[in-house]
C-alpha cells in the first residue's frame, strides 16, 4: 500500500494513504493515530492534500477534541491501574449496586475485552460488560451498566426502552452520545 506523510499548516502531520476500497477522498481523525486521508485509485496525492488543506479548520477542530479525550483517558488509565480480577470486581460490584437500587434482576455477568460494544444483554438476561468501562468517567460507566440492566426488561431500543432508562438517568440520549466519543478513543488504543 502506497502512503506518504506530509505536514499541513495549522494542523500538523497527516497520512495520505492509497486505498483500493475508497471511492472518494476520505478524511478521518483517529485518537492516538492522528489524521488519515484515504486516497482512491486515479486520484493523486496532490489532489488529496488539496482537499485536506480545504478542510483544515474541520481537521483542527476534531484533532483538538481528540487530544482532550486522549488526555482524559491517559489520566484515567493512571488512576485505574487495576488487575483483570480487580476490574471484574469493580464492574460486578457496580452492577449489583445499580441492580439493587433500581430493582433490576439479571442472570449471569461476564467481563471481557470486547472490540465492538460496551456491553450487551442476552435474551436470558446474561449481561456482558466491556472491561474498558473502568476507564470511563463514573457517570458513563454507570450509564452503560444501567443501559444493559434496562435491557433485562425491554429487549430493544424503542421508545419504551428510552423511557425506562430515563427513570434511572437524566437525558440518557446525551450520555449515549458522550459514550460514542469514548468508544472511538478506546478502540483506537487496542
PDB file of C-alpha atoms in Angstrom:
ATOM      1  CA  UNK A   1       0.000   0.000   0.000  1.00  0.00           C
ATOM      2  CA  UNK A   2       1.408   3.361  -1.001  1.00  0.00           C
ATOM      3  CA  UNK A   3       1.455   6.096   1.640  1.00  0.00           C
ATOM      4  CA  UNK A   4       3.078   9.422   2.357  1.00  0.00           C
ATOM      5  CA  UNK A   5       3.291  11.584   5.481  1.00  0.00           C
ATOM      6  CA  UNK A   6       3.023  15.321   4.958  1.00  0.00           C
ATOM      7  CA  UNK A   7       2.677  18.374   7.200  1.00  0.00           C
ATOM      8  CA  UNK A   8      -0.373  20.573   6.866  1.00  0.00           C
ATOM      9  CA  UNK A   9      -0.006  24.130   8.213  1.00  0.00           C
ATOM     10  CA  UNK A  10      -2.136  24.743  11.291  1.00  0.00           C
ATOM     11  CA  UNK A  11      -2.904  21.022  11.659  1.00  0.00           C
ATOM     12  CA  UNK A  12       0.331  19.055  11.716  1.00  0.00           C
ATOM     13  CA  UNK A  13       1.285  15.702  10.253  1.00  0.00           C
ATOM     14  CA  UNK A  14      -1.238  13.816   8.138  1.00  0.00           C
ATOM     15  CA  UNK A  15      -1.010  10.438   6.450  1.00  0.00           C
ATOM     16  CA  UNK A  16      -2.008  10.215   2.785  1.00  0.00           C
ATOM     17  CA  UNK A  17      -2.682   6.556   2.064  1.00  0.00           C
ATOM     18  CA  UNK A  18      -3.708   4.846  -1.168  1.00  0.00           C
ATOM     19  CA  UNK A  19      -6.855   2.781  -0.620  1.00  0.00           C
ATOM     20  CA  UNK A  20      -8.275   0.199  -3.011  1.00  0.00           C
ATOM     21  CA  UNK A  21     -11.599   0.359  -1.138  1.00  0.00           C
ATOM     22  CA  UNK A  22     -12.035   4.142  -1.177  1.00  0.00           C
ATOM     23  CA  UNK A  23     -14.292   5.554  -3.857  1.00  0.00           C
ATOM     24  CA  UNK A  24     -13.792   9.171  -2.767  1.00  0.00           C
ATOM     25  CA  UNK A  25     -11.156  11.052  -0.800  1.00  0.00           C
ATOM     26  CA  UNK A  26     -11.962  10.263   2.818  1.00  0.00           C
ATOM     27  CA  UNK A  27     -10.575  12.196   5.802  1.00  0.00           C
ATOM     28  CA  UNK A  28     -10.591  10.635   9.264  1.00  0.00           C
ATOM     29  CA  UNK A  29      -9.268  11.734  12.626  1.00  0.00           C
ATOM     30  CA  UNK A  30      -8.484   8.861  14.992  1.00  0.00           C
ATOM     31  CA  UNK A  31      -7.330   9.219  18.573  1.00  0.00           C
ATOM     32  CA  UNK A  32      -3.758   8.109  19.230  1.00  0.00           C
ATOM     33  CA  UNK A  33      -3.319   7.746  15.448  1.00  0.00           C
ATOM     34  CA  UNK A  34      -3.957  11.215  14.028  1.00  0.00           C
ATOM     35  CA  UNK A  35      -5.252  12.207  10.615  1.00  0.00           C
ATOM     36  CA  UNK A  36      -5.519   9.806   7.698  1.00  0.00           C
ATOM     37  CA  UNK A  37      -6.587  10.681   4.180  1.00  0.00           C
ATOM     38  CA  UNK A  38      -7.735   7.665   2.152  1.00  0.00           C
ATOM     39  CA  UNK A  39      -6.830   8.272  -1.487  1.00  0.00           C
ATOM     40  CA  UNK A  40      -8.734   6.245  -4.109  1.00  0.00           C
ATOM     41  CA  UNK A  41      -7.195   4.945  -7.332  1.00  0.00           C
ATOM     42  CA  UNK A  42      -6.981   7.592 -10.006  1.00  0.00           C
ATOM     43  CA  UNK A  43      -6.606  10.460  -7.524  1.00  0.00           C
ATOM     44  CA  UNK A  44      -3.178  11.985  -6.959  1.00  0.00           C
ATOM     45  CA  UNK A  45      -1.730  12.641  -3.530  1.00  0.00           C
ATOM     46  CA  UNK A  46      -1.580  16.323  -4.510  1.00  0.00           C
ATOM     47  CA  UNK A  47      -5.361  16.383  -5.073  1.00  0.00           C
ATOM     48  CA  UNK A  48      -5.957  14.609  -1.758  1.00  0.00           C
ATOM     49  CA  UNK A  49      -3.657  17.061   0.028  1.00  0.00           C
ATOM     50  CA  UNK A  50      -5.605  19.979  -1.514  1.00  0.00           C
ATOM     51  CA  UNK A  51      -8.852  18.535  -0.114  1.00  0.00           C
ATOM     52  CA  UNK A  52      -7.229  18.158   3.311  1.00  0.00           C
ATOM     53  CA  UNK A  53      -5.969  21.756   3.126  1.00  0.00           C
ATOM     54  CA  UNK A  54      -9.510  22.960   2.297  1.00  0.00           C
ATOM     55  CA  UNK A  55     -10.826  21.002   5.284  1.00  0.00           C
ATOM     56  CA  UNK A  56      -8.060  22.125   7.659  1.00  0.00           C
ATOM     57  CA  UNK A  57     -10.418  24.046  10.024  1.00  0.00           C
ATOM     58  CA  UNK A  58     -12.548  20.896  10.381  1.00  0.00           C
ATOM     59  CA  UNK A  59      -9.445  18.735  10.885  1.00  0.00           C
ATOM     60  CA  UNK A  60      -8.025  21.125  13.506  1.00  0.00           C
ATOM     61  CA  UNK A  61     -11.317  21.110  15.466  1.00  0.00           C
ATOM     62  CA  UNK A  62     -11.511  17.318  15.507  1.00  0.00           C
ATOM     63  CA  UNK A  63      -7.836  16.959  16.343  1.00  0.00           C
ATOM     64  CA  UNK A  64      -8.272  19.285  19.347  1.00  0.00           C
ATOM     65  CA  UNK A  65     -11.320  17.308  20.506  1.00  0.00           C
ATOM     66  CA  UNK A  66      -9.413  14.030  20.204  1.00  0.00           C
ATOM     67  CA  UNK A  67      -6.459  15.489  22.123  1.00  0.00           C
ATOM     68  CA  UNK A  68      -8.761  16.417  25.036  1.00  0.00           C
ATOM     69  CA  UNK A  69     -10.287  12.927  25.071  1.00  0.00           C
ATOM     70  CA  UNK A  70      -6.850  11.282  24.813  1.00  0.00           C
ATOM     71  CA  UNK A  71      -5.675  13.270  27.834  1.00  0.00           C
ATOM     72  CA  UNK A  72      -8.722  12.219  29.856  1.00  0.00           C
ATOM     73  CA  UNK A  73      -8.104   8.564  29.011  1.00  0.00           C
ATOM     74  CA  UNK A  74      -4.401   8.837  29.926  1.00  0.00           C
ATOM     75  CA  UNK A  75      -5.315  10.363  33.302  1.00  0.00           C
ATOM     76  CA  UNK A  76      -7.968   7.705  33.895  1.00  0.00           C
ATOM     77  CA  UNK A  77      -5.510   4.900  32.986  1.00  0.00           C
ATOM     78  CA  UNK A  78      -3.095   6.188  35.637  1.00  0.00           C
ATOM     79  CA  UNK A  79      -5.900   6.322  38.233  1.00  0.00           C
ATOM     80  CA  UNK A  80      -7.204   2.912  37.181  1.00  0.00           C
ATOM     81  CA  UNK A  81      -4.148   0.683  37.202  1.00  0.00           C
ATOM     82  CA  UNK A  82      -6.133  -2.464  38.024  1.00  0.00           C
ATOM     83  CA  UNK A  83      -5.543  -6.162  37.500  1.00  0.00           C
ATOM     84  CA  UNK A  84      -8.137  -8.101  35.452  1.00  0.00           C
ATOM     85  CA  UNK A  85      -9.644  -9.563  38.633  1.00  0.00           C
ATOM     86  CA  UNK A  86      -9.881  -6.086  40.179  1.00  0.00           C
ATOM     87  CA  UNK A  87     -11.583  -4.772  37.019  1.00  0.00           C
ATOM     88  CA  UNK A  88     -14.118  -7.591  37.248  1.00  0.00           C
ATOM     89  CA  UNK A  89     -14.720  -6.849  40.947  1.00  0.00           C
ATOM     90  CA  UNK A  90     -15.281  -3.135  40.314  1.00  0.00           C
ATOM     91  CA  UNK A  91     -17.744  -3.766  37.478  1.00  0.00           C
ATOM     92  CA  UNK A  92     -19.683  -6.577  39.170  1.00  0.00           C
ATOM     93  CA  UNK A  93     -19.916  -4.593  42.402  1.00  0.00           C
ATOM     94  CA  UNK A  94     -21.288  -1.575  40.489  1.00  0.00           C
ATOM     95  CA  UNK A  95     -23.694  -3.814  38.538  1.00  0.00           C
ATOM     96  CA  UNK A  96     -25.027  -5.345  41.751  1.00  0.00           C
ATOM     97  CA  UNK A  97     -25.380  -1.950  43.420  1.00  0.00           C
ATOM     98  CA  UNK A  98     -27.314  -0.454  40.486  1.00  0.00           C
ATOM     99  CA  UNK A  99     -29.473  -3.565  40.024  1.00  0.00           C
ATOM    100  CA  UNK A 100     -30.478  -3.421  43.667  1.00  0.00           C
ATOM    101  CA  UNK A 101     -31.010   0.368  43.683  1.00  0.00           C
ATOM    102  CA  UNK A 102     -33.352   0.292  40.658  1.00  0.00           C
ATOM    103  CA  UNK A 103     -34.937  -3.134  41.156  1.00  0.00           C
ATOM    104  CA  UNK A 104     -33.382  -4.989  38.212  1.00  0.00           C
ATOM    105  CA  UNK A 105     -32.599  -8.696  38.098  1.00  0.00           C
ATOM    106  CA  UNK A 106     -30.077 -10.354  35.832  1.00  0.00           C
ATOM    107  CA  UNK A 107     -28.879 -13.917  35.430  1.00  0.00           C
ATOM    108  CA  UNK A 108     -25.083 -14.023  34.951  1.00  0.00           C
ATOM    109  CA  UNK A 109     -22.380 -11.451  34.254  1.00  0.00           C
ATOM    110  CA  UNK A 110     -19.303 -11.718  32.028  1.00  0.00           C
ATOM    111  CA  UNK A 111     -16.481  -9.163  31.841  1.00  0.00           C
ATOM    112  CA  UNK A 112     -14.372  -9.235  28.683  1.00  0.00           C
ATOM    113  CA  UNK A 113     -12.197  -7.015  26.492  1.00  0.00           C
ATOM    114  CA  UNK A 114     -14.660  -6.506  23.653  1.00  0.00           C
ATOM    115  CA  UNK A 115     -13.864  -4.651  20.444  1.00  0.00           C
ATOM    116  CA  UNK A 116     -17.359  -3.960  19.185  1.00  0.00           C
ATOM    117  CA  UNK A 117     -19.500  -2.918  22.157  1.00  0.00           C
ATOM    118  CA  UNK A 118     -19.542  -1.563  25.679  1.00  0.00           C
ATOM    119  CA  UNK A 119     -21.946  -4.218  26.851  1.00  0.00           C
ATOM    120  CA  UNK A 120     -24.871  -6.422  25.947  1.00  0.00           C
ATOM    121  CA  UNK A 121     -27.767  -8.266  27.500  1.00  0.00           C
ATOM    122  CA  UNK A 122     -28.875 -11.663  26.181  1.00  0.00           C
ATOM    123  CA  UNK A 123     -32.452 -12.911  25.933  1.00  0.00           C
ATOM    124  CA  UNK A 124     -31.667 -14.961  29.089  1.00  0.00           C
ATOM    125  CA  UNK A 125     -30.686 -11.714  30.886  1.00  0.00           C
ATOM    126  CA  UNK A 126     -26.997 -12.540  30.957  1.00  0.00           C
ATOM    127  CA  UNK A 127     -25.022  -9.303  30.956  1.00  0.00           C
ATOM    128  CA  UNK A 128     -21.688  -8.825  29.186  1.00  0.00           C
ATOM    129  CA  UNK A 129     -19.593  -5.818  30.189  1.00  0.00           C
ATOM    130  CA  UNK A 130     -16.512  -4.471  28.457  1.00  0.00           C
ATOM    131  CA  UNK A 131     -13.507  -4.388  30.811  1.00  0.00           C
ATOM    132  CA  UNK A 132     -12.637  -0.953  29.394  1.00  0.00           C
ATOM    133  CA  UNK A 133     -15.671   0.508  31.183  1.00  0.00           C
ATOM    134  CA  UNK A 134     -13.389   1.197  34.160  1.00  0.00           C
ATOM    135  CA  UNK A 135     -11.545   3.761  32.006  1.00  0.00           C
ATOM    136  CA  UNK A 136     -14.699   5.831  31.538  1.00  0.00           C
ATOM    137  CA  UNK A 137     -15.827   8.693  33.741  1.00  0.00           C
ATOM    138  CA  UNK A 138     -18.015   7.355  36.540  1.00  0.00           C
ATOM    139  CA  UNK A 139     -21.272   8.714  35.076  1.00  0.00           C
ATOM    140  CA  UNK A 140     -20.685   6.988  31.719  1.00  0.00           C
ATOM    141  CA  UNK A 141     -19.709   3.690  33.361  1.00  0.00           C
ATOM    142  CA  UNK A 142     -22.933   3.750  35.391  1.00  0.00           C
ATOM    143  CA  UNK A 143     -24.974   4.793  32.358  1.00  0.00           C
ATOM    144  CA  UNK A 144     -23.659   1.810  30.370  1.00  0.00           C
ATOM    145  CA  UNK A 145     -24.393  -0.643  33.163  1.00  0.00           C
ATOM    146  CA  UNK A 146     -27.909   0.780  33.586  1.00  0.00           C
ATOM    147  CA  UNK A 147     -28.401   0.607  29.803  1.00  0.00           C
ATOM    148  CA  UNK A 148     -27.770  -3.146  29.943  1.00  0.00           C
ATOM    149  CA  UNK A 149     -29.911  -3.590  33.052  1.00  0.00           C
ATOM    150  CA  UNK A 150     -32.846  -1.876  31.312  1.00  0.00           C
ATOM    151  CA  UNK A 151     -32.465  -4.459  28.539  1.00  0.00           C
ATOM    152  CA  UNK A 152     -33.453  -7.109  31.095  1.00  0.00           C
ATOM    153  CA  UNK A 153     -36.945  -5.550  30.868  1.00  0.00           C
ATOM    154  CA  UNK A 154     -37.007  -4.051  27.353  1.00  0.00           C
ATOM    155  CA  UNK A 155     -35.117  -6.013  24.691  1.00  0.00           C
ATOM    156  CA  UNK A 156     -34.916  -3.271  22.042  1.00  0.00           C
ATOM    157  CA  UNK A 157     -34.060   0.422  21.703  1.00  0.00           C
ATOM    158  CA  UNK A 158     -37.619   1.617  21.094  1.00  0.00           C
ATOM    159  CA  UNK A 159     -39.401   4.438  22.933  1.00  0.00           C
ATOM    160  CA  UNK A 160     -40.271   2.151  25.881  1.00  0.00           C
ATOM    161  CA  UNK A 161     -36.566   1.409  26.389  1.00  0.00           C
ATOM    162  CA  UNK A 162     -35.557   5.093  26.488  1.00  0.00           C
ATOM    163  CA  UNK A 163     -38.482   5.926  28.780  1.00  0.00           C
ATOM    164  CA  UNK A 164     -37.425   3.184  31.203  1.00  0.00           C
ATOM    165  CA  UNK A 165     -33.774   4.291  31.068  1.00  0.00           C
ATOM    166  CA  UNK A 166     -34.790   7.920  31.721  1.00  0.00           C
ATOM    167  CA  UNK A 167     -36.227   6.776  35.069  1.00  0.00           C
ATOM    168  CA  UNK A 168     -32.662   5.900  36.105  1.00  0.00           C
ATOM    169  CA  UNK A 169     -30.537   8.609  34.448  1.00  0.00           C
ATOM    170  CA  UNK A 170     -31.356  12.114  33.265  1.00  0.00           C
ATOM    171  CA  UNK A 171     -31.059  12.656  29.494  1.00  0.00           C
ATOM    172  CA  UNK A 172     -29.865   9.173  28.511  1.00  0.00           C
ATOM    173  CA  UNK A 173     -29.501  10.082  24.816  1.00  0.00           C
ATOM    174  CA  UNK A 174     -26.968  12.814  25.686  1.00  0.00           C
ATOM    175  CA  UNK A 175     -24.981  10.261  27.716  1.00  0.00           C
ATOM    176  CA  UNK A 176     -25.183   7.854  24.783  1.00  0.00           C
ATOM    177  CA  UNK A 177     -23.620  10.493  22.506  1.00  0.00           C
ATOM    178  CA  UNK A 178     -20.813  11.116  25.026  1.00  0.00           C
ATOM    179  CA  UNK A 179     -20.187   7.391  25.179  1.00  0.00           C
ATOM    180  CA  UNK A 180     -19.665   7.296  21.405  1.00  0.00           C
ATOM    181  CA  UNK A 181     -16.772   9.766  21.741  1.00  0.00           C
ATOM    182  CA  UNK A 182     -15.047   7.470  24.193  1.00  0.00           C
ATOM    183  CA  UNK A 183     -15.663   4.410  22.044  1.00  0.00           C
ATOM    184  CA  UNK A 184     -13.662   5.911  19.206  1.00  0.00           C
ATOM    185  CA  UNK A 185     -10.890   6.572  21.664  1.00  0.00           C
ATOM    186  CA  UNK A 186     -10.791   3.231  23.398  1.00  0.00           C
ATOM    187  CA  UNK A 187     -10.944   1.007  20.337  1.00  0.00           C
ATOM    188  CA  UNK A 188      -8.051   3.005  18.913  1.00  0.00           C
ATOM    189  CA  UNK A 189      -5.982   2.008  21.938  1.00  0.00           C
ATOM    190  CA  UNK A 190      -6.394  -1.664  21.010  1.00  0.00           C
TER     191      UNK A 190
END
